[in-house]
Coordinates of C-alpha atoms and ligand atoms in Angstrom, one line a residue:
X1 CA -0.2 0.1 0.0
X2 CA 1.2 3.5 -0.8
X3 CA 1.9 5.7 2.1
X4 CA -0.2 8.9 2.7
X5 CA 1.7 12.0 1.9
X6 CA 2.1 15.3 3.7
X7 CA 3.2 18.7 2.7
X8 CA 3.6 21.1 5.6
X9 CA 5.7 19.8 8.3
X10 CA 4.1 18.8 11.5
X11 CA 5.7 20.2 14.6
X12 CA 6.6 17.1 16.9
X13 CA 7.9 17.8 20.4
X14 CA 9.2 14.4 22.2
X15 CA 9.1 14.3 25.9
X16 CA 10.1 12.3 29.2
X17 CA 9.9 8.9 30.7
X18 CA 7.2 6.5 30.1
X19 CA 5.3 8.8 27.8
X20 CA 8.7 9.2 25.7
X21 CA 8.6 5.3 25.4
X22 CA 5.1 5.1 24.2
X23 CA 5.8 7.9 21.8
X24 CA 8.3 5.7 20.0
X25 CA 5.9 2.6 19.9
X26 CA 3.0 4.7 18.5
X27 CA 5.4 6.1 15.7
X28 CA 6.7 3.0 15.0
X29 CA 3.5 0.8 14.9
X30 CA 0.9 3.2 14.1
X31 CA 2.1 6.0 12.0
X32 CA 5.3 5.4 10.0
X33 CA 4.2 2.4 8.2
X34 CA 1.2 4.3 6.9
X35 CA 2.0 7.8 6.5
X36 CA 5.2 9.4 4.8
X37 CA 5.7 11.3 7.9
X38 CA 7.1 15.0 7.7
X39 CA 7.7 16.4 11.0
X40 CA 10.0 19.1 12.5
X41 CA 11.4 17.3 15.3
X42 CA 12.1 19.1 18.7
X43 CA 13.5 16.8 21.8
X44 CA 11.9 18.4 24.7
X45 CA 13.0 15.7 27.0
X46 CA 14.5 17.0 30.2
X47 CA 18.1 16.1 29.4
X48 CA 17.9 18.0 26.0
X49 CA 16.0 21.0 27.5
X50 CA 19.0 21.2 30.1
X51 CA 21.8 21.1 27.4
X52 CA 20.3 24.1 25.5
X53 CA 19.3 26.1 28.4
X54 CA 15.6 25.4 27.4
X55 CA 16.4 27.3 24.1
X56 CA 14.7 23.9 22.5
X57 CA 11.2 24.8 24.2
X58 CA 11.1 28.3 22.8
X59 CA 12.3 27.2 19.3
X60 CA 9.5 24.3 19.3
X61 CA 6.9 26.9 20.4
X62 CA 7.7 29.4 17.7
X63 CA 7.8 26.5 15.2
X64 CA 4.3 25.8 16.4
X65 CA 3.2 29.4 15.7
X66 CA 5.0 29.5 12.2
X67 CA 3.5 26.0 11.0
X68 CA 0.2 26.1 12.8
X69 CA 0.2 22.4 14.2
X70 CA 2.0 20.6 16.8
X71 CA 1.8 17.0 18.6
X72 CA 3.7 17.0 22.1
X73 CA 4.5 14.3 24.3
X74 CA 4.1 14.6 28.0
X75 CA 7.3 16.3 29.5
X76 CA 8.3 16.7 33.2
X77 CA 7.9 20.1 35.0
X78 CA 11.3 20.0 37.2
X79 CA 11.2 20.6 40.8
X80 CA 13.8 20.5 43.4
X81 CA 13.9 16.5 43.4
X82 CA 14.1 16.6 39.4
X83 CA 16.8 19.1 39.5
X84 CA 18.9 16.6 41.9
X85 CA 17.7 13.4 39.7
X86 CA 18.7 14.9 36.2
X87 CA 21.7 17.3 37.8
X88 CA 20.0 20.1 35.9
X89 CA 21.5 23.3 35.7
X90 CA 18.4 25.1 36.5
X91 CA 14.9 24.4 37.6
X92 CA 13.6 25.0 34.3
X93 CA 9.8 26.4 33.7
X94 CA 7.0 24.2 32.6
X95 CA 7.3 23.6 28.9
X96 CA 3.2 23.9 28.6
X97 CA 3.5 27.3 30.3
X98 CA 6.2 28.6 27.7
X99 CA 4.2 27.3 24.6
X100 CA 1.1 28.7 26.2
X101 CA 2.7 32.1 26.5
X102 CA 3.8 31.9 22.8
X103 CA 0.6 31.2 21.4
X104 CA -1.8 32.9 23.9
X105 CA -3.9 30.1 23.7
X106 CA -6.9 28.4 25.5
X107 CA -6.6 24.6 26.5
X108 CA -9.4 22.4 25.7
X109 CA -9.8 19.3 27.6
X110 CA -12.1 16.4 26.0
X111 CA -12.8 12.8 27.3
X112 CA -12.5 9.8 25.0
X113 CA -15.7 7.8 25.6
X114 CA -16.2 3.9 25.0
X115 CA -19.2 1.9 25.4
X116 CA -18.2 -0.1 28.3
X117 CA -17.0 2.8 30.7
X118 CA -20.2 4.7 31.7
X119 CA -19.9 8.3 33.1
X120 CA -20.7 8.6 36.7
X121 CA -23.4 11.2 35.6
X122 CA -26.4 8.9 34.0
X123 CA -27.6 11.2 31.5
X124 CA -24.1 12.0 29.9
X125 CA -24.1 10.3 26.4
X126 CA -21.5 12.6 24.7
X127 CA -18.2 14.0 25.8
X128 CA -18.0 17.5 27.3
X129 CA -15.3 19.6 26.5
X130 CA -13.8 22.1 29.3
X131 CA -12.2 25.3 27.8
X132 CA -10.3 27.2 30.8
X133 CA -9.1 30.8 30.7
X134 CA -5.7 30.2 31.7
X135 CA -4.9 33.8 32.5
X136 CA -5.4 36.1 35.7
X137 CA -8.1 36.3 38.2
X138 CA -7.4 34.6 41.7
X139 CA -4.2 33.1 40.0
X140 CA -2.7 36.5 39.8
X141 CA -4.2 38.1 42.9
X142 CA -2.6 40.4 45.4
X143 CA -3.8 39.6 49.1
X144 CA -3.8 41.1 52.5
X145 CA -4.1 39.5 55.8
X146 CA -5.8 42.4 57.8
X147 CA -4.7 42.4 61.6
X148 CA -7.3 44.7 62.9
X149 CA -9.5 47.8 62.4
X150 CA -8.9 49.9 59.4
X151 CA -10.3 50.9 56.0
X152 CA -9.9 48.7 52.9
X153 CA -9.9 50.6 49.4
X154 CA -9.6 49.8 45.6
X155 CA -7.7 52.4 43.8
X156 CA -6.6 52.6 40.2
X157 CA -4.4 55.5 38.8
X158 CA -4.4 56.0 35.1
X159 CA -1.5 57.3 33.0
X160 CA -2.2 60.9 33.8
X161 CA -2.5 60.6 37.3
X162 CA -6.4 60.5 37.7
X163 CA -7.4 58.2 40.6
X164 CA -10.7 56.1 40.6
X165 CA -11.3 54.9 44.3
X166 CA -13.9 52.4 45.8
X167 CA -14.2 51.8 49.6
X168 CA -14.3 47.9 49.9
X169 CA -14.9 47.7 53.6
X170 CA -14.4 49.4 57.1
X171 CA -12.9 46.9 59.4
X172 CA -13.8 48.0 62.9
X173 CA -14.1 45.3 65.7
X174 CA -11.6 42.8 63.9
X175 CA -9.2 42.2 61.2
X176 CA -10.0 39.9 58.2
X177 CA -8.8 39.1 54.6
X178 CA -8.4 41.2 51.5
X179 CA -8.0 40.1 47.8
X180 CA -7.5 42.1 44.6
X181 CA -7.7 40.5 41.3
X182 CA -7.4 41.7 37.5
X183 CA -8.0 40.6 34.1
X184 CA -7.2 42.1 30.7
X185 CA -10.0 42.9 27.9
X186 CA -7.3 41.5 25.1
X187 CA -6.9 38.0 27.3
X188 CA -10.6 37.7 27.5
X189 CA -11.2 38.5 23.9
X190 CA -8.5 36.0 22.9
X191 CA -10.4 33.4 25.3
X192 CA -13.5 34.1 23.6
X193 CA -12.1 33.9 20.0
X194 CA -10.4 30.5 20.8
X195 CA -13.7 29.2 22.2
X196 CA -15.9 30.4 19.3
X197 CA -13.3 28.9 16.7
X198 CA -13.1 25.5 18.5
X199 CA -16.9 25.2 18.4
X200 CA -17.0 25.7 14.8
X201 CA -14.3 23.1 14.2
X202 CA -15.9 20.4 16.7
X203 CA -19.3 21.7 15.3
X204 CA -20.7 21.7 18.8
X205 CA -22.6 24.4 20.9
X206 CA -20.5 26.6 23.1
X207 CA -21.9 27.5 26.8
X208 CA -20.5 29.9 29.0
X209 CA -21.2 30.9 32.5
X210 CA -20.1 33.8 35.1
X211 CA -21.6 35.6 37.9
X212 CA -22.5 38.8 36.3
X213 CA -25.6 39.5 38.5
X214 CA -23.4 39.8 41.6
X215 CA -20.1 41.0 39.8
X216 CA -21.4 43.8 37.7
X217 CA -18.2 45.0 36.7
X218 CA -15.6 42.1 36.6
X219 CA -17.6 39.2 35.4
X220 CA -20.2 41.2 33.5
X221 CA -17.2 42.4 31.4
X222 CA -16.6 38.9 30.6
X223 CA -20.3 38.4 29.5
X224 CA -19.9 41.5 27.4
X225 CA -16.8 40.7 25.6
X226 CA -17.8 37.4 24.5
X227 CA -21.3 38.7 23.3
X228 CA -19.9 41.6 21.4
X229 CA -17.2 39.1 19.6
X230 CA -20.0 36.5 19.0
X231 CA -22.5 39.2 17.3
X232 CA -19.7 40.8 15.1
X233 CA -17.7 38.1 14.1
X234 CA -19.1 34.7 14.5
X235 CA -23.2 34.6 14.7
X236 CA -23.5 34.1 11.0
X237 CA -20.9 31.2 11.1
X238 CA -22.6 29.8 14.0
X239 CA -25.9 29.9 12.3
X240 CA -24.4 28.5 9.2
X241 CA -22.8 25.6 10.9
X242 CA -26.2 25.0 13.0
X243 CA -24.6 25.4 16.4
X244 CA -25.7 27.9 19.0
X245 CA -23.7 30.0 21.7
X246 CA -25.3 30.0 25.1
X247 CA -24.7 32.3 27.9
X248 CA -26.1 31.9 31.4
X249 CA -25.3 32.5 35.3
X250 CA -22.7 29.9 36.3
X251 CA -24.9 28.2 38.9
X252 CA -27.7 27.9 36.1
X253 CA -25.0 26.5 33.7
X254 CA -23.8 23.8 36.5
X255 CA -27.3 22.6 37.0
X256 CA -27.9 22.5 33.2
X257 CA -24.4 20.5 32.5
X258 CA -25.7 17.8 35.0
X259 CA -29.0 17.4 33.4
X260 CA -27.4 17.5 29.9
X261 CA -26.6 14.8 27.6
X262 CA -23.1 16.3 27.0
X263 CA -21.8 17.1 23.3
X264 CA -20.9 20.8 23.8
X265 CA -18.2 22.9 24.8
X266 CA -18.2 24.6 28.3
X267 CA -16.1 27.9 28.6
X268 CA -14.9 28.4 32.2
X269 CA -13.4 31.3 33.8
X270 CA -10.0 30.6 35.2
X271 CA -11.2 29.2 38.7
X272 CA -14.1 27.5 37.4
X273 CA -12.1 25.9 34.8
X274 CA -9.6 24.7 37.6
X275 CA -12.1 23.1 39.4
X276 CA -14.6 21.8 37.1
X277 CA -12.2 20.1 34.8
X278 CA -11.3 17.9 37.7
X279 CA -14.8 17.1 38.4
X280 CA -15.7 16.2 34.6
X281 CA -12.9 14.2 34.0
X282 CA -13.0 12.1 37.0
X283 CA -16.9 11.8 36.2
X284 CA -16.2 10.5 32.6
X285 CA -13.7 7.7 34.1
X286 CA -9.8 8.4 33.7
X287 CA -7.2 10.9 33.0
X288 CA -5.5 8.6 30.8
X289 CA -8.5 8.8 28.6
X290 CA -8.5 12.6 28.2
X291 CA -7.2 14.8 25.4
X292 CA -6.0 18.2 25.6
X293 CA -5.6 20.9 22.8
X294 CA -4.2 24.3 23.0
X295 CA -5.8 26.5 20.5
X296 CA -4.6 30.1 19.9
X297 CA -6.9 33.2 18.8
X298 CA -5.3 33.1 15.5
X299 CA -6.0 29.3 14.7
X300 CA -2.6 27.4 15.7
X301 CA -3.1 24.1 17.6
X302 CA -1.1 22.0 19.7
X303 CA -2.5 18.4 20.7
X304 CA -1.4 16.5 23.8
X305 CA -2.3 13.9 26.4
X306 CA -3.8 15.8 29.5
X307 CA -1.9 13.3 31.8
X308 CA 1.9 13.5 32.6
X309 CA 5.0 11.2 31.9
X310 CA 3.6 8.4 34.2
X311 CA 6.9 8.3 36.2
X312 CA 5.9 5.4 38.6
X313 CA 5.5 3.1 35.4
X314 CA 8.6 4.4 33.7
X315 CA 10.7 3.1 36.9
X316 CA 9.1 -0.1 36.5
X317 CA 10.0 -0.2 32.8
X318 CA 13.6 0.5 33.7
X319 CA 13.7 -2.6 35.8
X320 CA 12.8 -4.5 32.6
X321 CA 9.1 -5.0 33.7
X322 CA 6.6 -5.0 30.9
X323 CA 4.1 -2.0 31.6
X324 CA 0.3 -1.6 31.0
X325 CA 0.6 2.0 30.5
X326 CA -2.6 3.6 28.7
X327 CA -1.5 5.2 25.3
X328 CA -4.9 6.3 24.2
X329 CA -4.6 9.9 24.9
X330 CA -1.2 10.1 23.3
X331 CA -2.5 8.1 20.1
X332 CA -5.6 10.8 20.0
X333 CA -2.9 13.7 20.2
X334 CA -1.2 12.3 17.1
X335 CA -4.7 11.4 15.2
X336 CA -5.9 15.0 16.1
X337 CA -2.9 16.6 14.9
X338 CA -2.7 14.7 11.5
X339 CA -6.2 15.4 11.2
X340 CA -5.9 19.1 11.4
X341 CA -2.5 19.0 9.1
X342 CA -4.8 17.3 6.5
X343 CA -7.8 19.8 6.9
X344 CA -5.5 22.7 6.6
X345 CA -3.5 21.6 3.6
X346 CA -6.4 20.0 1.8
X347 CA -5.0 16.4 2.1
X348 CA -8.2 14.3 2.6
X349 CA -6.4 11.3 2.9
X350 CA -4.4 12.4 5.6
X351 CA -7.4 13.8 7.5
X352 CA -9.2 10.3 6.9
X353 CA -6.1 8.5 8.6
X354 CA -6.6 10.4 11.8
X355 CA -10.3 9.4 11.8
X356 CA -9.2 5.6 11.1
X357 CA -6.8 5.8 13.8
X358 CA -9.2 6.8 16.2
X359 CA -11.7 4.2 14.9
X360 CA -9.0 1.5 15.2
X361 CA -8.2 2.4 18.8
X362 CA -12.1 2.8 20.0
X363 CA -12.4 -0.9 18.0
X364 CA -9.8 -2.2 20.2
X365 CA -11.3 -1.1 23.4
X366 CA -14.7 -2.0 22.6
X367 CA -13.3 -5.7 21.5
X368 CA -12.2 -5.7 25.4
X369 CA -8.5 -5.3 24.8
X370 CA -7.3 -2.8 27.3
X371 CA -4.7 -1.6 29.5
X372 CA -4.9 -2.5 33.0
X373 CA -6.1 0.9 34.4
X374 CA -9.3 0.5 32.3
X375 CA -10.2 -3.2 33.3
X376 CA -11.5 -2.1 36.4
X377 CA -13.7 0.5 35.1
X378 CA -15.3 -1.6 32.4
X379 CA -18.9 -2.8 32.7
X380 CA -20.7 -5.3 30.8
X381 CA -17.8 -7.0 29.1
X382 CA -15.2 -9.2 30.2
X383 CA -11.8 -7.4 29.4
X384 CA -8.6 -8.6 28.5
X385 CA -5.7 -6.9 30.2
X386 CA -2.5 -6.3 27.8
X387 CA 0.8 -4.6 28.2
X388 CA 1.1 -1.3 26.3
X389 CA 2.8 -3.1 23.4
X390 CA 0.1 -5.7 23.0
X391 CA -2.5 -3.1 22.9
X392 CA -0.6 -1.1 20.3
X393 CA -0.3 -4.1 18.2
X394 CA -3.8 -4.7 18.4
X395 CA -4.7 -1.5 17.4
X396 CA -2.3 -1.9 14.3
X397 CA -4.2 -5.1 13.2
X398 CA -7.4 -3.1 13.2
X399 CA -6.0 0.0 11.6
X400 CA -4.6 -2.2 8.6
X401 CA -8.3 -3.8 8.3
X402 CA -9.6 0.0 8.2
X403 CA -7.1 1.3 5.8
X404 CA -7.6 -1.7 3.4
X405 CA -11.0 -1.4 3.4
Ligands
NAP1 P1 0.9 11.3 35.8 O1 2.2 11.2 35.0 O2 -0.5 11.8 35.0 O3 0.6 10.0 36.5 C1 -0.4 10.0 37.8 C2 -0.8 8.5 37.8 O4 -2.1 8.5 37.0 C3 0.1 7.4 37.4 O5 0.9 7.0 38.4 C4 -0.8 6.5 37.1 O6 -1.4 5.7 38.0 C5 -2.0 7.1 36.5 N1 -1.9 7.4 35.2 C6 -1.7 8.5 34.3 N2 -1.7 8.6 33.0 C7 -1.7 7.1 32.8 C8 -1.7 6.5 31.7 N3 -1.4 6.8 30.4 N4 -1.8 5.1 31.9 C9 -2.1 4.4 33.1 N5 -2.0 5.2 34.3 C10 -2.1 6.5 34.2 O7 1.0 12.2 36.8 P2 2.1 12.6 38.1 O8 2.7 11.4 38.5 O9 1.8 13.5 39.0 O10 3.4 13.3 37.2 C11 4.5 12.8 36.2 C12 5.4 13.9 35.7 O11 4.6 14.2 34.6 C13 5.9 15.0 36.6 O12 7.1 15.3 36.3 C14 5.0 16.2 36.0 O13 5.9 17.3 35.9 C15 4.7 15.8 34.6 N6 3.3 16.2 33.9 C16 3.4 16.7 32.7 C17 2.2 17.1 31.9 C18 2.3 17.4 30.7 O14 3.3 17.4 30.0 N7 1.2 18.1 30.1 C19 0.9 17.0 32.7 C20 1.0 16.7 34.1 C21 2.2 16.2 34.7 P3 -0.9 4.3 38.9 O15 0.7 4.7 39.0 O16 -1.8 4.1 40.0 O17 -1.2 3.2 37.8
MG2 MG1 -7.7 21.5 39.1

């Protein structure tokens, strides 16, 4: 069979530990035999980040900006223990943070669903994708522990020296706590555009909730910016695609999410997204079945798995044990990136390959062949537990059939 051709290079970011082992298995078994793979390769493995003074991460992020689509392996974010373990020159910053800063994007997390793993919420039939605004609010706030009686004020001084002051609270009988938060119009607008673009791509409705009734300036501004951008730039496109944008109070949205069938994108302010993404991913089953894509407001994409480098499995693998690490989210990072590259370059065969790789993976799981982490979650079937290699080989057999058909 002739291999599927590519034109524009895909930016490939290799990573660390167990996911680096899976990365090579996935490429060797599921991609290279079928695709004339054209990638620009960046090794974001921690030893190479250290050798290059982390320049390789910046280079990879800029390549992502230039070519538009990247696929990334999980990487170690160093802490003190890793500095010791890898004899690092510095405690390098999180690669994901660096890439996010360059692309100024929003992270979308979506669960991969299979028949035998039922969501904890009975009504959920389709995936719920969470989009978290990863900028500002409580994550960049300033706080004061108030020791006793006194006056708290909020003051803004503009460039010309004019001030606006609001009294927050008069502490009289005892002390308390104070917090100042901010966000920026352009960051909120970028967040909104990333969400609207993603919804159009996925052909799914977009929901957004904030507390605008209580927070008449702060949260109301989020609501207003979303609405202005929707009306001016996206309304017609949404109507043509048959999807909708829906805003409501955050508490109403939470109640509707639980009653829903799923199948939509839920845009969340920073804190809401932090909390709700953990709730939604747990309710759908497993972190190993969660994909993640960073989307910039000007339409650049970086695909990855939501989980980390699975260190505990790697240490067992180093001792020569076969591990049953789940490669599904990493396979879906590859399929998502190849499909997007195919769509952008008008290569129907490449886009179709992404679909077939996903179909072969789901078929393997639905046939009951799964890694150990899923066996305990599966209902209504008798699963066969396999190691990572056996699982990937089982997917390959099904992929070959789908490609031959
Ligand atoms: P983790 O790698 O996600 O693993 C935590 C645990 O979850 C594992 O020990 C394993 O449980 C289970 N698990 C996660 N993914 C799995 C998979 N694919 N298959 C089977 N089980 C899976 O999180 P971590 O141990 O907290 O972090 C390890 C390293 O990853 C850290 O250095 C961190 O900096 C990095 N990290 C990177 C990213 C990223 O690049 N996006 C994200 C998060 C963390 P059992 O051991 O019980 O089987
Ligand atoms: Mg969280």
